[in-house]
XYZ file of C-alpha atoms in Angstrom:
174
model
C -0.082 0.048 -0.001
C 1.430 3.393 -1.102
C 1.236 6.133 1.409
C -0.723 9.212 0.215
C 1.538 12.195 -0.444
C 1.101 15.062 2.029
C -1.042 18.098 1.003
C 0.511 20.877 -0.774
C 1.010 23.827 1.618
C -0.826 26.883 0.361
C 1.018 30.248 0.509
C -1.403 32.537 -0.875
C -1.393 36.105 0.348
C -3.862 38.830 -0.177
C -2.586 42.044 -1.709
C -3.752 45.194 0.062
C -6.004 45.980 -2.974
C -7.657 42.458 -2.672
C -8.183 42.874 1.114
C -9.818 46.255 0.515
C -11.810 44.941 -2.362
C -13.147 41.870 -0.251
C -14.077 44.098 2.733
C -15.818 47.009 0.687
C -17.655 44.929 -1.869
C -19.072 42.559 0.812
C -20.362 45.681 2.667
C -21.469 47.415 -0.613
C -23.701 44.326 -1.548
C -25.354 44.414 1.817
C -23.820 41.090 3.084
C -23.177 42.031 6.502
C -22.514 38.474 7.645
C -19.916 37.900 4.964
C -18.199 41.226 5.664
C -18.151 40.417 9.470
C -16.790 36.910 8.721
C -14.148 38.315 6.546
C -13.130 41.025 9.055
C -13.027 38.560 12.017
C -10.721 36.151 9.997
C -8.361 38.836 8.949
C -8.191 40.360 12.467
C -8.013 37.378 14.560
C -6.709 34.232 12.481
C -9.804 32.383 13.630
C -10.876 29.238 11.753
C -14.184 29.489 9.832
C -15.939 27.019 12.259
C -14.693 29.053 15.219
C -16.133 32.176 13.704
C -19.469 30.861 12.741
C -20.012 29.237 16.373
C -19.227 32.880 18.058
C -21.903 33.888 20.474
C -22.241 37.566 21.712
C -21.460 36.263 25.124
C -17.906 35.368 23.763
C -17.330 39.089 22.905
C -16.060 40.754 25.922
C -16.099 44.499 25.215
C -15.113 45.390 28.715
C -11.756 43.341 28.577
C -11.489 44.052 24.732
C -11.266 40.477 23.713
C -13.021 37.408 22.157
C -13.150 34.274 24.116
C -12.921 31.309 21.503
C -14.389 28.125 23.000
C -14.653 24.435 21.422
C -11.759 24.967 19.143
C -10.345 22.465 16.665
C -7.602 21.402 19.137
C -9.901 21.340 22.144
C -8.432 24.222 23.971
C -10.080 27.524 24.568
C -8.211 30.685 23.887
C -8.524 34.518 23.945
C -7.920 36.965 21.163
C -7.556 40.650 21.668
C -9.837 42.808 19.617
C -8.244 45.051 17.132
C -9.816 48.632 17.180
C -11.314 48.059 13.639
C -12.903 44.753 14.697
C -14.065 46.322 18.019
C -15.711 49.126 16.057
C -17.515 46.804 13.714
C -18.920 44.620 16.389
C -20.049 47.551 18.387
C -22.008 48.810 15.422
C -23.549 45.305 14.683
C -27.073 44.642 15.863
C -27.445 41.856 18.318
C -30.478 40.168 16.946
C -29.620 36.505 17.838
C -27.597 34.768 20.614
C -24.923 34.034 17.823
C -23.123 36.464 15.534
C -23.855 34.451 12.415
C -26.916 32.838 11.126
C -25.189 31.717 7.941
C -23.971 28.033 7.446
C -20.498 26.996 6.577
C -21.582 26.139 3.207
C -23.391 29.378 2.882
C -20.334 31.220 3.750
C -18.194 29.406 1.479
C -20.650 29.955 -1.455
C -20.873 33.808 -0.698
C -17.111 34.055 -0.484
C -16.807 32.259 -3.698
C -19.447 34.475 -5.417
C -17.621 37.500 -4.053
C -14.048 36.341 -5.220
C -15.519 35.647 -8.518
C -17.225 38.859 -8.988
C -14.053 40.660 -7.925
C -11.915 38.535 -10.213
C -9.707 37.472 -7.351
C -8.135 34.072 -8.344
C -7.154 31.172 -6.214
C -8.416 32.512 -2.853
C -10.155 30.390 -0.272
C -11.845 31.547 2.962
C -9.138 29.511 4.784
C -6.525 31.686 3.155
C -7.600 34.452 5.273
C -6.271 32.697 8.294
C -2.871 32.473 6.694
C -3.126 36.137 5.873
C -3.922 37.077 9.489
C -1.152 34.938 10.839
C 1.441 36.306 8.391
C 0.156 39.971 9.199
C 0.599 39.420 12.880
C 4.207 38.572 12.465
C 4.661 41.535 10.088
C 3.291 43.671 13.002
C 6.106 42.478 15.173
C 4.332 39.890 17.421
C 6.510 37.186 18.584
C 6.175 33.465 17.882
C 4.606 32.788 21.287
C 2.116 35.579 20.988
C 1.024 34.485 17.504
C 0.883 30.881 18.675
C -1.347 31.968 21.576
C -3.752 33.837 19.186
C -3.883 31.177 16.376
C -4.215 28.147 18.634
C -1.370 26.229 17.115
C 0.044 23.823 19.474
C 3.358 23.107 17.752
C 5.832 25.622 15.981
C 5.772 23.446 12.878
C 2.057 23.969 12.641
C 2.432 27.680 13.111
C 5.033 28.091 10.591
C 3.086 26.477 7.835
C 0.612 29.327 8.248
C 3.171 31.979 8.086
C 4.187 33.400 4.749
C 6.666 36.465 4.762
C 5.995 39.161 2.146
C 8.852 39.657 -0.097
C 8.059 43.311 -0.239
C 8.248 43.657 3.681
C 11.617 41.879 3.479
C 12.836 44.409 0.811
C 11.884 47.335 2.821
C 13.522 45.885 5.936
C 16.771 45.042 4.178
C 16.455 48.278 2.318
């Protein structure tokens, strides 16, 4: 029996223009849930399932944090709210116990339609997690800090999600 080959690691990064297009177009089309899911993914490195399970009681505005429960690896974690995400959440109407009523397949379909309309190629919702982790490193967070946010248990797992930007490196090397 031949062992299946390992999955090919993705290293898709968003350009600043693509990031702006995703956020502005999802807002423009009135898809508040898609907009909020994209914003959360880009600002927290949360997995799609973790995002869709969020309840309003998980958002602690007093402590400026999100309490992520029932994660893929079984450990709860805390993520600090960015000012942009905090502002969006404060301005979101709390109609239901959960932040989202959209299903995983509904989110995937909406995201795919959005990227098709914007002609953004080869981008999956999960790539936003890669983008967020890479951005956290670019902001100067340490490996333990990013690992705490992302919920990765090992450095190998975390580094699979980190993709340095050649432009950022050029600016630093200068």
